[in-house]
Every structure is written in C-alpha cells, then in structure tokens.
XYZ file of C-alpha atoms in Angstrom:
619
model
C -24.861 -30.376 38.138
C -26.753 -30.039 34.888
C -24.497 -29.162 31.928
C -26.431 -26.710 29.758
C -24.692 -25.501 26.659
C -25.011 -21.835 25.838
C -27.819 -21.233 23.317
C -28.693 -24.937 23.242
C -32.349 -23.950 23.160
C -31.848 -22.346 19.761
C -31.957 -24.740 16.803
C -29.086 -24.524 14.265
C -29.733 -22.531 11.107
C -28.473 -23.981 7.833
C -26.757 -22.004 5.098
C -29.735 -22.661 2.866
C -32.016 -20.973 5.403
C -29.722 -17.964 5.621
C -29.638 -17.678 1.846
C -33.388 -17.924 1.665
C -33.816 -14.987 4.063
C -31.132 -12.932 2.318
C -32.700 -13.392 -1.104
C -36.071 -12.457 0.317
C -34.644 -9.215 1.731
C -32.954 -8.436 -1.588
C -36.395 -8.305 -3.220
C -35.143 -9.529 -6.571
C -31.884 -7.567 -6.635
C -28.826 -9.379 -7.991
C -27.125 -11.241 -5.120
C -23.675 -11.132 -6.738
C -23.790 -7.403 -7.504
C -25.207 -6.383 -4.152
C -23.377 -8.588 -1.693
C -20.344 -10.255 -3.281
C -17.104 -8.251 -3.432
C -14.823 -9.072 -6.345
C -11.334 -8.025 -5.340
C -8.752 -6.543 -7.679
C -6.905 -9.850 -7.235
C -9.743 -11.547 -9.089
C -11.416 -13.667 -6.436
C -14.805 -13.242 -4.831
C -15.423 -12.414 -1.177
C -18.752 -13.629 0.137
C -20.925 -11.520 2.464
C -20.541 -14.041 5.280
C -18.641 -17.214 6.137
C -19.474 -20.196 8.314
C -17.604 -23.083 9.925
C -18.272 -25.233 6.865
C -16.103 -22.840 4.833
C -13.058 -24.013 6.796
C -13.392 -27.615 5.660
C -10.349 -28.790 3.763
C -7.934 -26.140 5.093
C -5.140 -28.459 6.222
C -2.943 -25.813 7.817
C -5.587 -25.250 10.516
C -4.377 -28.444 12.222
C -1.060 -26.764 13.106
C -0.542 -24.646 16.209
C 1.478 -21.432 16.430
C 5.176 -22.236 16.259
C 4.558 -25.347 14.125
C 4.979 -25.888 10.414
C 3.750 -24.465 8.110
C 3.877 -21.429 10.465
C 0.735 -19.873 9.003
C -0.154 -18.977 12.574
C 3.264 -17.475 13.261
C 6.540 -18.547 14.782
C 5.812 -17.480 18.358
C 4.133 -19.658 20.979
C 4.053 -17.322 23.993
C 3.643 -13.821 22.596
C 3.481 -11.746 19.410
C 6.483 -9.472 19.887
C 7.770 -7.630 16.840
C 10.626 -5.219 16.199
C 9.672 -1.545 16.057
C 11.813 -0.533 13.110
C 12.720 2.977 12.034
C 14.382 3.441 8.661
C 16.632 6.485 8.487
C 17.201 7.712 4.937
C 20.014 10.078 5.877
C 23.416 9.602 4.307
C 25.431 11.711 6.757
C 26.632 9.262 9.461
C 26.625 11.803 12.293
C 23.100 13.032 11.557
C 21.838 9.478 11.088
C 23.345 8.596 14.463
C 21.571 11.515 16.156
C 18.214 10.404 14.753
C 18.924 6.776 15.651
C 19.781 7.480 19.288
C 16.632 9.533 19.676
C 14.622 6.705 18.085
C 16.031 4.060 20.423
C 15.469 6.237 23.469
C 11.848 6.641 22.399
C 11.028 3.018 21.723
C 12.589 1.770 18.467
C 14.115 -1.704 18.692
C 15.315 -1.941 15.098
C 17.138 0.609 12.935
C 17.563 0.808 9.189
C 20.481 2.876 7.900
C 21.299 4.166 4.464
C 24.894 2.986 4.197
C 26.070 4.740 1.036
C 28.639 6.824 2.856
C 29.928 4.101 5.209
C 33.279 3.227 3.670
C 35.660 3.207 6.662
C 35.707 1.912 10.227
C 35.531 5.522 11.410
C 32.327 6.040 9.399
C 30.842 2.934 11.029
C 31.890 4.133 14.478
C 30.276 7.523 13.856
C 27.061 5.897 12.646
C 26.732 3.521 15.605
C 28.201 5.617 18.419
C 26.202 5.227 21.609
C 23.942 2.482 20.211
C 23.939 -0.876 22.005
C 24.034 -3.046 18.925
C 23.487 -6.204 20.980
C 20.066 -4.857 22.014
C 18.968 -3.247 18.735
C 18.609 -4.887 15.338
C 20.832 -3.107 12.799
C 19.718 -3.154 9.162
C 21.848 -1.787 6.344
C 20.318 -0.404 3.143
C 21.593 1.035 -0.152
C 25.204 -0.093 -0.013
C 27.202 -0.688 -3.178
C 29.191 -3.460 -1.494
C 27.392 -5.235 1.337
C 30.186 -7.746 1.961
C 32.728 -5.005 2.665
C 30.131 -3.210 4.781
C 29.514 -6.294 6.920
C 33.220 -6.754 7.415
C 33.424 -3.181 8.720
C 30.478 -3.899 11.001
C 32.111 -7.031 12.405
C 35.381 -5.172 12.911
C 33.557 -2.390 14.767
C 31.611 -4.891 16.893
C 34.737 -6.726 17.976
C 36.527 -3.458 18.726
C 33.635 -2.422 20.977
C 33.544 -5.764 22.782
C 30.480 -7.316 21.147
C 30.249 -10.900 19.927
C 29.208 -10.658 16.237
C 27.622 -14.090 16.440
C 24.970 -12.683 18.799
C 24.109 -9.599 16.740
C 20.845 -9.389 14.799
C 20.013 -7.430 11.677
C 19.956 -7.545 7.902
C 21.264 -6.158 4.658
C 19.043 -5.031 1.815
C 20.853 -7.004 -0.893
C 18.206 -7.652 -3.555
C 19.413 -8.337 -7.082
C 15.853 -8.435 -8.432
C 14.833 -5.048 -7.061
C 18.059 -3.566 -8.410
C 17.256 -4.919 -11.856
C 13.706 -3.538 -11.752
C 14.830 -0.080 -10.632
C 17.976 0.212 -12.767
C 17.180 -1.803 -15.870
C 20.015 -4.270 -15.356
C 21.607 -6.544 -12.781
C 24.272 -4.732 -10.794
C 27.178 -7.054 -11.566
C 25.355 -9.071 -14.188
C 23.129 -11.971 -13.251
C 25.923 -14.409 -12.446
C 27.944 -11.722 -10.675
C 25.002 -10.856 -8.423
C 24.435 -14.512 -7.585
C 28.105 -14.876 -6.715
C 27.853 -11.817 -4.465
C 24.804 -13.353 -2.773
C 26.707 -16.606 -2.226
C 29.609 -14.746 -0.641
C 27.248 -12.900 1.687
C 25.576 -16.126 2.794
C 28.912 -17.834 3.432
C 30.335 -14.852 5.314
C 27.212 -14.469 7.447
C 27.259 -18.171 8.330
C 30.742 -17.786 9.789
C 30.686 -14.256 11.211
C 27.038 -13.116 11.640
C 24.828 -16.208 11.969
C 21.823 -14.162 13.151
C 21.967 -11.738 10.227
C 19.630 -11.969 7.253
C 21.780 -10.880 4.350
C 19.373 -11.388 1.413
C 16.169 -9.380 1.064
C 13.239 -9.782 -1.295
C 11.545 -6.402 -1.607
C 7.925 -7.137 -2.370
C 7.201 -3.563 -1.332
C 8.651 -2.419 -4.671
C 5.880 -4.321 -6.455
C 3.309 -3.007 -3.994
C 4.403 0.598 -4.505
C 4.381 0.115 -8.267
C 0.673 -0.736 -8.082
C 0.606 -4.523 -7.889
C -2.177 -6.413 -6.192
C -1.642 -8.644 -3.169
C -1.323 -11.986 -4.950
C 1.120 -10.538 -7.476
C 3.294 -9.057 -4.748
C 3.349 -12.288 -2.798
C 3.625 -14.716 -5.706
C 6.417 -12.857 -7.487
C 8.291 -12.211 -4.231
C 8.257 -15.884 -3.318
C 9.362 -16.766 -6.845
C 12.344 -14.442 -6.418
C 13.189 -15.978 -3.044
C 12.906 -19.476 -4.484
C 15.246 -18.566 -7.310
C 17.879 -17.513 -4.791
C 17.577 -20.803 -2.911
C 17.625 -22.864 -6.102
C 20.524 -21.059 -7.770
C 22.688 -20.774 -4.662
C 22.237 -24.436 -3.743
C 23.341 -25.257 -7.286
C 26.434 -23.161 -6.534
C 27.242 -25.244 -3.455
C 25.391 -23.532 -0.614
C 23.280 -25.574 1.780
C 19.562 -24.919 1.350
C 18.898 -24.163 5.014
C 21.717 -21.615 5.117
C 20.309 -19.719 2.155
C 16.661 -19.917 3.217
C 17.360 -18.760 6.771
C 19.294 -15.741 5.442
C 16.324 -14.442 3.423
C 14.118 -11.617 4.628
C 10.824 -10.843 2.908
C 9.990 -7.142 2.970
C 6.366 -6.498 2.069
C 4.359 -3.340 1.566
C 1.147 -3.217 3.573
C -1.883 -1.392 2.189
C -5.194 -0.362 3.672
C -7.284 -3.429 2.805
C -7.100 -4.422 6.443
C -8.179 -8.068 6.504
C -6.581 -8.840 3.132
C -3.196 -7.655 4.402
C -3.496 -9.790 7.532
C -4.215 -12.770 5.316
C -1.325 -11.934 2.963
C 1.319 -12.177 5.668
C -0.160 -15.397 7.005
C -0.263 -16.821 3.467
C 3.374 -15.831 2.932
C 4.510 -18.079 5.772
C 2.289 -20.915 4.578
C 3.650 -20.850 1.027
C 7.252 -20.381 2.102
C 7.038 -23.556 4.168
C 5.696 -25.435 1.145
C 8.528 -24.106 -1.032
C 11.345 -24.820 1.428
C 10.012 -28.308 2.102
C 11.019 -29.314 -1.429
C 14.694 -28.652 -0.632
C 14.665 -30.995 2.390
C 16.662 -28.553 4.547
C 18.915 -29.840 7.304
C 17.550 -27.321 9.809
C 13.993 -26.197 10.561
C 15.275 -22.613 10.707
C 14.832 -22.593 6.920
C 11.045 -22.671 7.312
C 10.866 -19.623 9.587
C 10.579 -16.782 7.121
C 11.403 -13.369 8.594
C 8.858 -10.800 7.383
C 9.465 -7.066 7.565
C 6.278 -5.084 6.911
C 6.465 -1.473 5.721
C 3.407 0.735 5.525
C 2.334 1.690 2.039
C 3.858 4.591 0.199
C 1.399 4.057 -2.659
C -1.480 5.026 -0.349
C 0.021 8.263 0.906
C -1.257 11.665 -0.160
C 0.117 15.199 -0.154
C -3.258 16.805 0.478
C -4.959 16.219 3.823
C -1.707 14.543 4.966
C -2.920 13.767 8.482
C -5.162 11.130 6.910
C -1.895 9.301 6.219
C -1.686 8.675 9.970
C -4.995 6.823 9.831
C -3.908 4.813 6.812
C -0.578 3.774 8.302
C -2.164 2.940 11.674
C -4.484 0.362 10.100
C -1.573 -0.913 7.997
C 0.644 -1.319 11.060
C -2.217 -3.010 12.882
C -2.696 -5.475 10.011
C 1.006 -6.282 10.170
C 0.950 -6.804 13.930
C -2.178 -8.967 13.944
C -0.666 -11.083 11.154
C 2.528 -11.640 13.143
C 5.082 -9.656 11.134
C 8.582 -9.915 12.626
C 9.369 -6.231 12.215
C 7.255 -3.245 11.223
C 8.365 0.038 9.722
C 5.817 2.872 9.649
C 6.584 5.620 7.134
C 6.320 9.199 8.445
C 2.909 10.641 7.587
C 4.444 13.551 5.622
C 6.866 11.343 3.716
C 5.093 12.100 0.424
C 6.171 15.718 0.208
C 9.088 16.455 2.549
C 12.124 15.046 4.264
C 11.245 13.186 7.423
C 11.773 15.204 10.591
C 11.679 14.449 14.318
C 7.907 14.967 14.511
C 7.173 12.615 11.606
C 9.495 9.946 13.008
C 7.959 10.314 16.472
C 4.392 9.868 15.241
C 5.417 6.839 13.168
C 7.063 5.175 16.166
C 4.232 6.009 18.513
C 1.685 4.389 16.231
C 3.430 1.068 16.840
C 4.008 1.729 20.522
C 0.292 2.380 20.999
C -0.498 -0.936 19.346
C 1.888 -2.601 21.773
C 1.492 -0.723 25.021
C -2.192 0.210 24.892
C -3.746 -2.352 22.540
C -1.556 -5.278 23.734
C -1.236 -6.716 20.254
C 2.198 -8.054 21.206
C 0.636 -10.262 23.892
C -1.695 -12.415 21.775
C -0.429 -15.147 19.478
C -2.249 -15.188 16.131
C -5.276 -13.083 17.138
C -6.816 -13.719 13.691
C -6.966 -17.465 14.239
C -10.313 -19.125 13.717
C -11.931 -16.219 11.929
C -13.903 -17.858 9.143
C -13.373 -14.752 7.033
C -9.624 -14.334 7.524
C -8.894 -18.043 7.231
C -10.699 -18.103 3.883
C -8.883 -14.963 2.719
C -5.591 -16.592 3.713
C -6.450 -19.625 1.614
C -7.623 -17.583 -1.392
C -4.539 -15.355 -1.349
C -2.265 -18.378 -0.992
C -4.012 -19.987 -3.964
C -3.727 -16.866 -6.129
C -0.107 -16.203 -5.158
C 0.785 -19.807 -5.910
C -0.603 -19.427 -9.428
C 1.712 -16.448 -9.992
C 4.607 -18.379 -8.484
C 4.001 -21.207 -10.954
C 3.853 -18.764 -13.877
C 7.342 -17.591 -13.014
C 8.583 -21.142 -12.664
C 7.115 -22.033 -16.063
C 8.901 -18.998 -17.524
C 12.214 -20.403 -16.301
C 12.586 -18.512 -13.038
C 12.558 -14.925 -11.880
C 15.556 -13.700 -13.869
C 14.080 -14.943 -17.131
C 10.625 -13.661 -16.209
C 12.041 -10.174 -15.578
C 13.941 -10.160 -18.858
C 10.796 -11.249 -20.707
C 8.806 -8.483 -19.019
C 6.222 -10.926 -17.683
C 6.276 -9.584 -14.130
C 6.263 -5.966 -15.319
C 3.341 -6.601 -17.675
C 1.162 -8.030 -14.920
C 2.010 -5.348 -12.367
C 1.519 -2.516 -14.861
C -1.861 -3.911 -15.939
C -3.022 -3.914 -12.323
C -1.578 -0.441 -11.762
C -3.523 0.795 -14.793
C -6.741 -0.624 -13.332
C -5.985 0.985 -9.972
C -5.395 4.326 -11.686
C -8.697 4.011 -13.535
C -10.516 3.208 -10.295
C -9.033 6.325 -8.700
C -9.791 8.486 -11.750
C -13.438 7.406 -11.683
C -13.538 7.526 -7.882
C -14.421 3.872 -7.578
C -11.472 3.961 -5.180
C -11.509 6.862 -2.751
C -8.380 8.674 -1.615
C -9.780 10.840 1.134
C -8.899 14.501 0.713
C -7.539 13.957 -2.791
C -10.116 12.584 -5.223
C -13.003 12.802 -2.747
C -13.970 15.214 0.040
C -11.149 17.730 -0.399
C -10.368 20.421 2.131
C -11.210 23.412 -0.068
C -9.137 25.802 2.025
C -5.972 23.706 2.085
C -2.827 24.975 0.339
C 0.122 22.639 -0.094
C 2.070 24.240 -2.948
C 4.485 26.028 -0.638
C 5.001 22.922 1.522
C 5.927 20.430 -1.176
C 9.672 20.197 -1.237
C 10.485 16.883 -2.844
C 9.287 13.325 -2.688
C 11.435 10.970 -0.683
C 13.049 8.558 -3.076
C 13.755 4.928 -2.550
C 17.313 4.753 -1.340
C 19.539 2.804 -3.711
C 23.082 2.904 -4.935
C 23.856 5.321 -7.720
C 24.493 3.636 -11.005
C 23.757 4.202 -14.638
C 20.637 2.550 -16.005
C 20.486 -0.240 -18.535
C 17.952 -1.836 -20.852
C 18.443 -5.468 -19.904
C 15.289 -5.444 -17.765
C 12.278 -3.166 -18.187
C 12.020 -1.034 -15.089
C 9.087 -0.672 -12.713
C 8.292 2.769 -11.388
C 7.096 3.144 -7.801
C 4.527 5.898 -7.474
C 1.617 7.035 -5.351
C -1.975 6.566 -6.420
C -2.806 10.174 -5.548
C -0.132 11.781 -7.706
C -2.201 12.567 -10.799
C -4.902 14.384 -8.832
C -2.299 16.187 -6.772
C -0.611 17.519 -9.892
C -3.909 19.062 -11.017
C -4.399 20.832 -7.722
C -0.788 22.001 -7.510
C -1.136 23.452 -11.016
C -4.161 25.382 -9.807
C -2.259 26.695 -6.786
C 0.618 27.874 -8.954
C -1.616 29.455 -11.597
C -1.859 33.228 -11.905
C -5.592 33.069 -11.251
C -7.694 30.461 -9.460
C -10.705 29.397 -11.583
C -14.177 30.110 -10.199
C -17.025 27.599 -10.324
C -20.552 28.976 -9.805
C -23.213 26.515 -8.656
C -26.558 27.571 -10.136
C -28.969 25.787 -7.802
C -32.652 25.640 -8.678
C -35.838 23.762 -7.886
C -36.224 20.662 -5.734
C -34.323 21.258 -2.478
C -33.109 17.698 -2.016
C -31.840 17.284 -5.578
C -30.207 20.699 -5.887
C -28.366 20.228 -2.580
C -27.241 16.725 -3.551
C -25.966 17.863 -6.929
C -24.351 21.036 -5.633
C -22.540 18.878 -3.064
C -21.428 16.538 -5.835
C -20.198 19.463 -7.964
C -18.362 21.005 -5.004
C -16.579 17.728 -4.453
C -15.902 17.305 -8.170
C -14.261 20.660 -8.851
C -12.850 20.998 -5.356
C -10.334 18.216 -5.954
C -8.704 20.466 -8.570
C -8.565 23.352 -6.087
C -11.060 25.597 -7.843
C -12.937 28.309 -5.957
C -16.503 27.116 -5.421
C -19.354 29.639 -5.214
C -22.377 27.873 -3.739
C -25.855 29.330 -3.486
C -29.011 28.704 -1.448
C -31.161 28.399 -4.567
C -32.688 30.726 -7.183
C -36.379 31.217 -7.870
C -35.998 31.635 -11.657
C -33.428 30.540 -14.243
C -32.870 34.177 -15.208
C -32.082 35.174 -11.637
C -29.491 32.423 -11.408
C -27.904 33.283 -14.757
C -27.644 36.964 -13.816
C -25.949 36.105 -10.503
C -23.521 33.810 -12.338
C -22.483 36.631 -14.689
C -22.007 39.043 -11.807
C -19.791 36.550 -9.957
C -17.201 36.503 -12.746
C -17.267 32.719 -12.776
C -15.352 30.688 -15.340
C -17.572 27.625 -15.004
C -21.288 27.529 -14.252
C -22.759 24.246 -13.030
C -26.519 23.704 -13.202
C -27.722 21.842 -10.119
C -31.325 20.676 -10.087
C -33.514 17.609 -10.650
C -33.729 15.852 -14.026
C -37.349 17.001 -14.447
C -36.569 20.638 -13.682
C -33.584 20.761 -16.030
C -36.198 20.920 -18.799
C -37.247 24.394 -17.639
C -33.827 25.540 -16.396
C -31.317 24.668 -19.079
C -32.419 26.628 -22.158
C -32.961 30.013 -20.439
C -29.634 29.753 -18.638
C -27.762 28.709 -21.775
C -29.354 31.544 -23.770
C -28.073 34.073 -21.226
C -24.625 32.578 -20.531
C -23.464 30.839 -23.712
C -20.300 32.552 -24.930
C -20.059 34.657 -21.752
C -18.516 32.009 -19.504
C -15.841 29.493 -20.402
C -17.904 26.398 -19.730
C -21.489 25.418 -18.951
C -21.853 22.177 -17.000
C -24.857 20.138 -15.945
C -24.658 17.986 -12.794
C -26.240 14.661 -13.714
C -26.844 12.661 -16.867
C -30.478 12.826 -18.076
C -29.834 10.334 -20.866
C -32.843 11.111 -23.055
C -32.102 14.856 -23.040
C -28.319 14.913 -23.322
C -28.179 15.771 -27.020
C -30.882 18.407 -26.629
C -29.018 20.086 -23.786
C -25.799 19.983 -25.771
C -27.649 21.827 -28.510
C -28.648 24.503 -26.000
C -24.996 25.017 -25.049
C -24.104 22.565 -22.265
C -20.436 21.623 -22.633
C -20.092 18.870 -20.042
C -22.149 16.500 -17.902
C -20.672 15.417 -14.567
C -22.006 12.328 -12.789
C -20.908 9.289 -10.799
C -19.568 7.463 -13.865
C -17.475 10.386 -15.108
C -13.724 9.899 -15.354
C -13.020 12.786 -13.000
C -9.306 12.927 -13.743
C -9.743 13.157 -17.528
C -12.557 15.669 -17.181
C -10.616 17.960 -14.861
C -7.498 17.660 -17.015
C -9.531 19.065 -19.904
C -10.818 21.877 -17.698
C -7.244 22.703 -16.699
C -6.343 23.165 -20.363
C -9.270 25.547 -20.830
C -8.950 27.546 -17.641
C -5.270 27.836 -16.737
C-alpha cells in the first residue's frame, strides 16, 4: 500500500517567504508597529510562530508527570479542585454555605478562620462535611498552629485519620508584611512560626500545605505577569533557604508550599505563566538536592482576578472570570477559585457563589478540560510565551537574590517600586483607553444605575492588627475604580449633567464622532442628547440652547468644522458651561480655541483626567 503523507504535494514554505509576502501586503507600513505586540512585561510577541521557534527549549523533551513538570504533574487526566472561598466569619453561616457548595460540586473549601478558637467552633464550621473527601483550606487565622491542632483534634474525634486529610493554611509572612507594613511576629518570629508549622504538618498532617505564597496580592496590586511570578518564587525560595538553615529538610519545606496566583484576562499569557511557574520551581528546588521528588511538585491554586472586576456592567465579570478559569484549567492548575461576579460591590450571596462554581463545572462536565493532559502542549505560540515568561520571571527572581532575599527586598521597597510602576502604567492605559474595561471606560450602558446597589467592596481577609512602617505596603485595587468613582459621583449629584451632540455635515463623520462623544461622556454617567443632524450651524446652536445642555459637543468632519465652529461659538459662548469639539484638527486648534472651544476630545485624550475636570465644573 502506497504511503502518501498528507499535503506532501505542497512544497514547504520558508519563513523568509512568509515574511516577503507579509511585507508586500503591508505596503510599506512599519512591521513592528502593525504586527508585533509589545506586552506590558516588556517582551515582544510575534504575529506568528513556527516549529523553528521551539529549537533550544529543553523542557519540551519531558513528558507530563516528569521533571521539570512544565507540562503538569498528571499523566492520565487534568483533574483540579473546584475551590470555593467563604469569607464569612460566623462558623454556622460559613458551614451552611459550605454544605451547599459541596452538594453542588465544590471539592475544596476555603474558610475564614478568625473566629475558630475552640473545638466547638471547629465542629460547628465542619459539621456535616466529609473532610476526607473535601480539601479544607484555612485563611486569616492569627495562629495557624493552634488552628491545625484543633482541626486534628476534631478529625480524630470524628473518626478521620489526619494523615489522609488534604488542605492548606494561608500562612504567608510576606503578604502580611505588604498589607500591614510589618512582619507579624517580626521576621525571625515569623520564620520560627513557619518552621513549627512545617514540623507539625510532617507529623500530623503530611498532606497539608501549610505555607502559602500569595502572588495574587501582587497581581491585584497591578503587577505584570513576570513580576508576580518572579517575586512569588523569590519569596518561596527564601522560605526554603531560611528554614533549611534552621534545620528543616528541604523536601519537607518545599512540599508544604502552595503558590496562589491571580489569573487575569490575557488568556494565553496566563496559561504560559502557570506552566512557567512549574518549570522555574523545579530549577529552584533542584539546587537544594531534595531527598524526595515531592519537593518538585509545586501545588498551584489559581484565583480569578479581582483587579479586572467592575461595578458597572457586572455581568461582564462572568465572561472575564470564565476565560480566567479556563486559562487556569488548560495550564493545569491544581485548584481553581472563581470569585463571584458581583464581588466588587456586595457581599457574596448564594447566586454569586452558584455562578462561580458552575463556571468551573461547565469547563469540566461540558468542555472536558479535566480529561486532557496539558492541552496547550506543542503550541508554538504558548511554548514560546512559556519560555519568555520564564525568562522574564527569572530576571526578577535574580534581582531579589542580588538584593539579599525577599525580606531585604521588601524592606528596601524594591518589589513595591516595580509593582507600583507597572500599576501606574496600567492606570494610564485605562485612563487613555488603550486598555478597555467593557462597560466602564468603553461602551457604557447609559441607562445603568449602580449607586443604590454598591454596598461595600469585599476586603481581603486577614487578621486584625495595627499597621507598622517596617515595610512599605502594597494596596490591592481594581483597575476600574477611578472611572467608577466618577460615575457614582454623577449618580449621587443633585442634577445629572446634560451633553448635547451638535451633529452637522458629512453623515459618516458626524455619526462616528457623535458615537465617540456618546462613549466618552457616557462613562461618567452624563445624559446624552443625540441628534440626527442639523442643516445649519445656527439651527444646531438654537436647539442646544433650548435643550438646557451643560456641554455642547460639535460633531462633524475636520473640513466642515471651519464653517461650523465660529457661528456656534458666537451663539453659545457664555451660555453653556463648556463647548467641546470632537476631534483634533491640529492646524486649527488655536483658532478654534479663540472662537470659544474649551476642550478637544479624541483618541489620544486622557479620558479620566478630562472627565475629572468636567466633574469639577458641572457637579
């Protein structure tokens, strides 16, 4: 039988040939500007990748379940824990939510443990939950060692073998320092507490991960992907290094560490980040020559981004968190926690929890993402992203090492400086709408009212303690907050400002610019009065006066502004609060300012700054 290879009749096409065709189609346009994406992490993403781009990537020789575990720890499936974090301090209420969650598909529970101080509290919290079938994760405790002892006591009383129970504690001395300005018990005291947890877990709870590195704090403070990963791994390495110096075995420390990452909406980048995390962790642990391969198998908990969430158009949050959960699953995260879609403005309720769970269950039960090991494998694009992110994260890891370790880097403010610089760039991109937050800084629902729905923002759960100045703090926030504050101010104002769109001339241009102006002022919640178009400048100016508008926006073509602007300004100057021109006819800007135009709005405008100034004038 003749063996014909598929497409063998087609000759191979070299990269040079592809580039030649691409440059021809660009017709002289700049290749880099048109087709190459420069990420906020600082590296370039090409428009296409080929097999030759995989040359030199050594980790590709390893299979799933083999070091360096870039391709995951599983060899037969891609099962992950469906985790639900319950930020409720009342043990009885937390138990009610937890039982409902388990009955509806959750396989991992996170509890705020502030109020768990007695065995009766623990019994109330865990009543009716089969803790041998569900992973139990404790957060926000002041004393995790005492908490674990209560948990072991409860388990034995109920007939469970603690050595078979799975879960974690959220002990993270670095996150505490960044959110409170000091180490909880002092640096040495926190390290001693970590050592005691590791030793206790080794004896009593060998399947528990008692140390957590919360990269999601950096993510939610505005960091980029390589910063989050590099600094998180530096923190984890410091724990291994310092605790082995204190007498712990390296494999016992490393296997007790859980990496908790925030997952944003850059879909393929987030897949690559989690894969790169396992790759780099293997390289780090290798240096300690651990006695057990369990040290290499980093447990990764992925939590959907809080930074991405918005108050306005909140159902879009479901779309964001679905792609984030999907990234986590495809990358092989060990557990995934999806934040409720309305988490940004209210306490989570049964509906929010249910939707969050079901997003994961759909990925499992209908998309079968738990059946395929490393579905991203072999993608030229994702493999290159994995390598680039690993390279960038490693550079940040080395910076911390050169600074003397994570504790010293935090005290020096090095980590904070880098994260805050990135956060500032992110904020600028949102303010200028280079980055779109759907429903917030672009394409707002003009009829939506959220002022009466905003109760409070859910805070990160942590133990109460006075703040210090030993370490400069990082503030988690959401990228949408600044725009939301503008719109909430408008909603709470005594009178909602009116914006009149004076459309004139060329149909295509006036519609395009009226649409732009509607979008522009709509994000601040102003009332927009659109028009089909006026036949004369005077007709438009008269209608604007009759409308009682505060702001009049001229919407026409650059050529027709020459005949529109002066008559309109002559009739309206001093009679409305602001005259605005949609566009930026560079040669005529000063002339139009002389006529009475106060502001020009265009694609390069800093929308946030501009609208903040309008708020001061109009409210």
